[in-house]
Amino acid sequence: MTLLNNMAEITSKKFMGLKNYLYKHYGEEPGKMLVHTGVLSWTLSAAAQVMAVAFNDKISKKEKLFLIPQECADAAINILSFYLVTNAFTNFGVKLVKMGKLTTPKIDKYLKDNKIADIGKITTDISKNMEGEVLDEFKSLKSGISMITNTIGSIASCNILTPILRNEYAARKQKEILSKNNLSNKPNEIPINPNSKPLNMEAYQKLAYSKFSNSGMKV
Amino acid sequence: MSLAGITSYIKNSYLYRVAKSGSNKVQQAFYDCIPNTSIGSEKWQKRIKWVGSEISSPENRLILGVTALMSQPFIDGHNKNVDAETRRVSVCRTIAKIIAGTSTGVLIRYGCIGAINKWSKLPSSVDKLGQKVKLNKLNTFFSPGNAGHDLSEAVKQYRKTLGTILSLFVMSITNFVIDAPLTRYLTNKFIDKSGGVKHDTSK
């Protein structure tokens, strides 16, 4: 028990730097935290997909050489579209509050009383010299707005943009795989014309379960 | 040349300064189009404050799941790159995936944030009865060294952040153990409900 306690203490101290970093960087910006953990989430999910293909005995080496880069490309689409869109939305909301474009009457009064210049300029940070109640109000407004804009950005990227991009990409890649597979088809198998549009059920099923799951499975 | 030297060299280069200045001008023009707004209504101020303080990754995941149910089946149902039968199966699979992913995602996030709350006590922490919590190695395992008061907004957000990160690692495992079989099970149920398919997809 003493050994366990000591180990817990050592581990806890080892990670003190990380814990302090998280506290300092995400303590007041929940929107930023959601963007970064969202990227981590997509990355872990993509890593799981790649591992599932890499360690699947039912998939031949030749197919793996094709499927693994495909999974990586798919992951890049997911991660990039999530990061670019969600981050842009979150930053937009935070910037509106920081530059004084979006305020509350209490913040307005502070800006007027302190004759803050350059309101509405992208380099302005109205909270620079704030303190006390008005700073608390500013922080609450910034957290709330960053959370709202983050959620709108996540919906736009995860639920609209990414599925459209993925469907387009998946259809193109599936046809490429089928085209490659057709070259090695046995004579009695039903040939699938890779150029025929749209993709049929037989072709879909042939591929849909060759992988662990489809690549949209965000954790 | 060190990394800082390279960064400094790039930032001082003519090309970077021109690009930065151009980008700032575009951004400024964009923000100039947005009128200055003051949120006068106290009701809305409270709502925004509540969102910033209370909404975190589990609620965000739930919102994403619910909105995904409203948009993704529609997108898959109108995917012209596949035939009608495939679209139907694809819609069933998408709905199953969203239900499985959202339910496990939300529950695991809540669980991990709850665990971090229990294991990141501070000297100012009190229990439900208002008594000071006796600190030990376990309940301070995740406590940051630079934290302020236990009830501060920053400490609350820190716990949610660490809980979310922990949940992501947990979900890397449950993604295989729970999500994948549950998705497969629900997909087959939905396919059966929608009239079945010519070929068995449960393999």
XYZ file of C-alpha atoms in Angstrom:
422
model
C 0.000 0.000 0.000
C 2.854 2.363 0.912
C 4.560 1.476 -2.358
C 1.353 2.267 -4.274
C 0.968 5.576 -2.438
C 4.570 6.509 -3.221
C 4.125 5.584 -6.866
C 0.957 7.697 -7.029
C 2.811 10.637 -5.499
C 5.751 10.320 -7.897
C 3.432 10.011 -10.923
C 1.359 12.955 -9.757
C 4.486 15.101 -9.348
C 5.882 13.962 -12.744
C 2.781 15.311 -14.462
C 2.665 18.549 -12.469
C 4.033 20.521 -15.432
C 1.322 19.150 -17.728
C -1.416 19.813 -15.154
C -0.222 23.381 -14.611
C -0.058 23.922 -18.378
C -3.640 22.706 -18.842
C -4.840 24.877 -15.971
C -3.105 27.974 -17.339
C -4.057 27.522 -20.999
C -7.574 26.122 -20.885
C -8.837 27.420 -17.538
C -10.426 30.460 -19.119
C -10.965 29.360 -22.696
C -13.346 26.394 -22.913
C -13.830 26.967 -26.660
C -10.099 26.543 -27.325
C -10.113 23.394 -25.195
C -12.914 21.919 -27.311
C -11.037 22.656 -30.552
C -7.838 21.032 -29.288
C -9.512 18.009 -27.681
C -11.627 17.685 -30.832
C -8.459 17.433 -32.945
C -7.055 14.885 -30.473
C -10.316 12.977 -30.689
C -10.230 12.820 -34.506
C -6.540 11.860 -34.406
C -7.094 8.989 -31.957
C -10.090 7.853 -33.957
C -8.044 7.901 -37.178
C -5.188 6.032 -35.476
C -7.698 3.361 -34.410
C -8.919 3.068 -37.997
C -5.389 2.685 -39.370
C -4.502 0.102 -36.703
C -7.710 -1.797 -37.462
C -6.716 -2.069 -41.104
C -3.045 -2.753 -40.364
C -3.789 -5.647 -37.985
C -6.728 -7.132 -39.894
C -5.734 -10.613 -41.135
C -8.624 -10.686 -43.595
C -7.087 -7.854 -45.607
C -4.227 -8.841 -47.899
C -0.850 -7.055 -47.836
C -1.525 -5.608 -51.257
C -4.863 -4.159 -50.136
C -3.286 -2.809 -46.956
C -0.772 -0.879 -49.045
C -3.710 0.871 -50.622
C -6.104 1.084 -47.650
C -3.679 2.518 -45.078
C -2.757 5.616 -47.130
C -6.472 5.941 -47.925
C -7.307 5.934 -44.210
C -4.575 8.513 -43.590
C -5.929 10.757 -46.334
C -9.420 10.347 -44.933
C -8.139 11.270 -41.469
C -6.456 14.357 -42.913
C -9.796 15.477 -44.405
C -11.580 14.943 -41.077
C -8.939 16.637 -38.940
C -8.260 19.554 -41.279
C -11.898 20.374 -41.939
C -12.669 20.142 -38.223
C -9.703 22.261 -37.168
C -9.945 24.937 -39.856
C -13.698 25.471 -39.617
C -14.180 25.098 -35.861
C -11.088 27.126 -35.014
C -12.129 29.895 -37.402
C -15.594 30.083 -35.818
C -14.197 30.021 -32.257
C -11.577 32.695 -33.001
C -14.218 34.833 -34.672
C -16.362 34.837 -31.523
C -13.424 35.481 -29.182
C -12.127 38.289 -31.398
C -15.500 40.055 -31.422
C -15.416 40.198 -27.615
C -11.693 41.050 -27.389
C -11.864 43.947 -29.852
C -14.958 45.402 -28.169
C -17.402 44.702 -30.998
C -19.573 42.555 -28.751
C -20.040 43.885 -25.244
C -22.421 44.291 -22.311
C -23.553 47.655 -20.815
C -21.022 47.207 -17.970
C -18.146 46.710 -20.429
C -19.429 49.644 -22.533
C -19.326 51.900 -19.468
C -15.757 50.768 -18.724
C -14.687 51.518 -22.311
C -16.237 55.001 -22.164
C -14.929 55.839 -18.686
C -11.399 54.733 -19.558
C -11.496 56.295 -23.025
C -10.296 53.067 -24.676
C -9.250 53.861 -28.230
C -9.056 51.519 -31.223
C -12.272 49.664 -30.441
C -13.035 47.347 -33.345
C -9.427 47.024 -34.518
C -8.212 43.447 -34.929
C -5.136 44.040 -32.805
C -7.110 45.491 -29.876
C -7.561 43.648 -26.600
C -9.931 45.657 -24.407
C -9.211 43.428 -21.381
C -5.551 44.533 -21.184
C -5.997 46.815 -18.173
C -9.300 45.468 -16.897
C -9.699 44.303 -13.317
C -12.356 43.437 -10.767
C -16.020 42.933 -11.676
C -15.726 44.189 -15.225
C -12.922 41.681 -15.909
C -15.125 38.864 -14.553
C -17.934 40.033 -16.821
C -15.545 40.147 -19.782
C -14.280 36.618 -19.059
C -17.826 35.239 -18.728
C -18.868 36.858 -22.002
C -15.742 35.576 -23.781
C -16.231 32.005 -22.458
C -19.915 31.961 -23.413
C -19.391 33.385 -26.895
C -16.402 31.113 -27.594
C -18.516 28.120 -26.566
C -21.438 29.171 -28.786
C -19.285 29.892 -31.844
C -17.323 26.674 -31.239
C -20.535 24.641 -31.208
C -21.773 26.301 -34.424
C -18.378 25.650 -36.053
C -18.359 22.003 -34.896
C -21.836 21.443 -36.313
C -20.853 23.054 -39.617
C -17.654 21.025 -39.947
C -18.585 17.645 -38.393
C -22.179 17.397 -39.567
C -22.239 19.220 -42.883
C -18.841 19.797 -44.482
C -17.040 16.594 -43.470
C -19.822 14.138 -44.487
C -20.109 15.799 -47.905
C -16.340 15.749 -48.481
C -16.094 12.191 -47.146
C -18.888 10.887 -49.353
C -17.243 12.367 -52.432
C -13.812 11.065 -51.472
C -15.076 7.636 -50.379
C -17.022 7.083 -53.605
C -13.964 7.977 -55.685
C -11.613 5.789 -53.660
C -14.020 2.833 -53.527
C -14.196 2.836 -57.292
C -10.429 2.874 -57.479
C -10.244 -0.145 -55.134
C -12.869 -1.988 -57.154
C -11.026 -1.185 -60.322
C -7.834 -2.694 -58.847
C -9.727 -5.702 -57.491
C -11.316 -6.341 -60.856
C -7.913 -6.877 -62.387
C -7.388 -9.877 -60.127
C -10.987 -11.230 -60.292
C -11.525 -14.934 -60.870
C -13.413 -15.693 -64.094
C -16.610 -16.842 -62.325
C -16.909 -13.710 -60.197
C -19.294 -10.948 -61.228
C -17.184 -8.200 -62.732
C -17.844 -4.702 -61.488
C -17.331 -1.931 -63.923
C -15.351 0.750 -62.080
C -16.552 3.451 -64.437
C -20.233 2.674 -63.970
C -22.045 5.324 -61.978
C -23.498 5.163 -59.366
C -21.813 2.595 -57.099
C -24.110 -0.410 -56.641
C -25.055 -2.410 -53.547
C -22.810 -5.337 -54.399
C -19.791 -3.091 -54.711
C -20.659 -1.226 -51.519
C -21.045 -4.417 -49.479
C -17.839 -5.822 -50.889
C -15.990 -2.922 -49.321
C -18.101 -1.754 -46.399
C -17.168 -4.649 -44.151
C -13.610 -5.110 -45.287
C -12.754 -2.503 -42.681
C -13.478 -2.244 -38.972
C -15.929 0.601 -39.448
C -16.319 3.534 -41.734
C -13.940 6.354 -41.049
C -16.477 8.790 -39.703
C -16.481 7.220 -36.272
C -15.371 10.115 -34.132
C -14.784 9.154 -30.483
C 20.447 28.474 -36.840
C 18.062 27.795 -33.945
C 14.278 27.445 -34.346
C 13.762 30.869 -32.786
C 16.275 32.296 -35.253
C 14.449 30.748 -38.210
C 11.075 32.053 -36.932
C 12.537 35.510 -36.433
C 14.100 35.433 -39.928
C 10.768 34.470 -41.519
C 8.822 37.086 -39.534
C 11.230 39.829 -40.559
C 11.272 38.864 -44.217
C 9.662 41.229 -46.700
C 7.355 38.536 -48.104
C 6.001 37.617 -44.653
C 5.361 41.237 -43.736
C 3.517 41.872 -47.010
C 1.391 38.709 -46.551
C 0.661 39.554 -42.903
C -0.290 43.118 -43.716
C -2.584 41.912 -46.543
C -4.208 39.328 -44.294
C -4.766 41.919 -41.550
C -6.366 44.319 -44.039
C -8.777 41.607 -45.250
C -9.638 40.641 -41.675
C -10.150 44.244 -40.643
C -12.423 44.880 -43.644
C -14.455 41.813 -42.639
C -14.811 42.892 -38.997
C -15.652 46.470 -40.058
C -18.784 45.078 -41.722
C -20.035 43.794 -38.356
C -21.909 46.395 -36.320
C -20.951 47.022 -32.686
C -23.434 45.248 -30.422
C -24.105 45.523 -26.721
C -26.113 42.736 -25.122
C -28.513 44.792 -23.035
C -30.885 42.041 -21.939
C -29.901 40.621 -18.548
C -31.666 37.372 -19.455
C -29.360 36.902 -22.460
C -26.284 37.902 -20.482
C -27.135 35.189 -17.929
C -27.743 32.631 -20.673
C -24.383 33.355 -22.337
C -22.611 33.191 -18.982
C -24.349 29.878 -18.244
C -23.268 28.435 -21.599
C -19.643 29.395 -20.973
C -19.650 27.997 -17.469
C -21.802 24.874 -17.711
C -21.582 23.600 -21.286
C -18.530 21.466 -21.909
C -17.443 18.492 -23.969
C -20.248 16.019 -22.962
C -22.963 18.557 -23.779
C -21.076 19.599 -26.906
C -20.890 15.941 -28.003
C -24.633 15.543 -27.313
C -25.462 18.653 -29.376
C -23.246 17.362 -32.190
C -24.955 13.951 -32.019
C -28.472 15.382 -32.124
C -27.666 17.759 -34.987
C -25.824 14.934 -36.771
C -29.049 12.905 -36.665
C -30.797 15.812 -38.356
C -28.204 16.374 -41.089
C -26.050 13.335 -41.882
C -28.790 10.821 -42.824
C -30.144 13.508 -45.157
C -26.703 14.003 -46.763
C -26.172 10.232 -47.141
C -29.729 9.836 -48.441
C -28.968 12.282 -51.243
C -25.540 10.914 -52.162
C -25.763 10.542 -55.920
C -22.493 8.617 -56.091
C -24.234 5.441 -54.885
C -27.422 3.669 -55.977
C -30.762 3.771 -54.093
C -30.286 0.459 -52.252
C -26.803 1.473 -51.091
C -28.095 4.861 -49.971
C -30.701 3.156 -47.773
C -28.085 0.920 -46.107
C -25.723 3.852 -45.799
C -28.424 5.926 -44.039
C -29.127 3.017 -41.617
C -25.402 2.727 -40.899
C -25.000 6.448 -40.342
C -27.934 6.604 -37.887
C -26.581 3.572 -36.002
C -23.099 5.073 -35.890
C -24.385 8.395 -34.543
C -26.518 6.753 -31.845
C -23.716 4.431 -30.715
C -20.993 7.088 -30.874
C -23.023 9.785 -29.158
C -24.347 7.647 -26.314
C -20.958 6.174 -25.409
C -19.194 9.508 -26.033
C -21.482 11.470 -23.739
C -21.532 8.883 -20.942
C -17.773 8.315 -20.924
C -17.051 12.060 -20.966
C -19.395 12.596 -17.997
C -17.805 9.651 -16.154
C -14.232 10.833 -16.698
C -14.996 14.447 -15.757
C -16.713 13.127 -12.600
C -13.639 11.055 -11.753
C -11.295 14.013 -12.257
C -13.563 16.146 -10.044
C -13.122 13.575 -7.276
C -9.363 13.277 -7.724
C -8.365 16.916 -8.078
C -9.273 18.358 -4.683
C -7.660 21.544 -3.406
C -7.063 22.878 0.122
C -10.189 25.021 -0.316
C -12.392 22.068 -1.393
C -15.511 21.327 0.658
C -17.877 18.350 0.546
C -21.678 18.396 0.081
C -22.186 19.239 3.760
C -19.814 22.171 3.570
C -17.056 20.389 5.539
C -13.432 20.738 4.427
C -12.278 17.722 2.427
C -9.411 15.765 3.992
C -6.703 15.696 1.344
C -4.809 12.527 0.478
C -2.624 11.241 -2.367
C -5.555 9.875 -4.373
C -7.954 12.807 -4.170
C -5.179 15.267 -5.080
C -3.675 13.093 -7.831
C -4.850 15.419 -10.628
C -4.718 18.699 -8.652
C -2.752 21.423 -10.433
C -0.019 23.139 -8.447
C -0.914 26.633 -9.615
C -4.677 26.514 -8.952
C -6.671 29.212 -7.245
C -9.893 28.645 -5.282
C -11.725 25.354 -5.671
C -14.896 27.051 -6.904
C -13.181 29.325 -9.432
C -14.173 29.128 -13.077
C -10.596 28.274 -14.109
C -10.467 25.215 -11.813
C -13.857 24.074 -13.119
C -12.677 24.369 -16.743
C -9.367 22.653 -15.909
C -11.239 19.633 -14.505
C -13.424 19.470 -17.590
C -10.367 19.679 -19.867
C -8.481 16.906 -18.084
C -11.650 14.780 -17.883
C -12.189 15.225 -21.611
C -8.597 14.250 -22.431
C -8.854 11.183 -20.190
C -12.163 10.235 -21.824
C -10.581 10.363 -25.289
C -8.038 7.737 -24.308
C -10.765 5.615 -22.703
C -12.806 5.939 -25.888
C -9.905 4.778 -28.036
C -10.585 1.400 -26.431
C -14.374 1.569 -26.167
C -14.474 2.585 -29.834
C -13.512 -1.016 -30.604
C -15.154 -2.749 -27.650
C -18.523 -0.951 -27.526
C -19.054 1.408 -30.481
C -18.160 -0.964 -33.314
C -20.319 -3.948 -32.199
C -23.168 -1.637 -31.140
C -23.033 0.150 -34.508
C -23.095 -3.178 -36.325
C -26.006 -4.438 -34.194
C -28.048 -1.256 -34.649
C -27.268 -1.120 -38.378
C -28.657 -4.608 -38.878
C -31.748 -3.743 -36.793
C -32.394 -0.613 -38.853
C -31.793 -2.451 -42.134
C -34.300 -5.127 -41.088
C -36.827 -2.431 -40.112
C -36.380 -0.670 -43.438
C -37.063 -3.834 -45.431
C -33.757 -5.774 -45.325
C -31.182 -6.212 -48.064
C -30.472 -8.772 -50.731
C -27.151 -9.717 -49.133
C -26.249 -10.278 -45.517
C -24.254 -7.356 -44.113
C -23.817 -8.671 -40.604
C -20.558 -10.441 -41.313
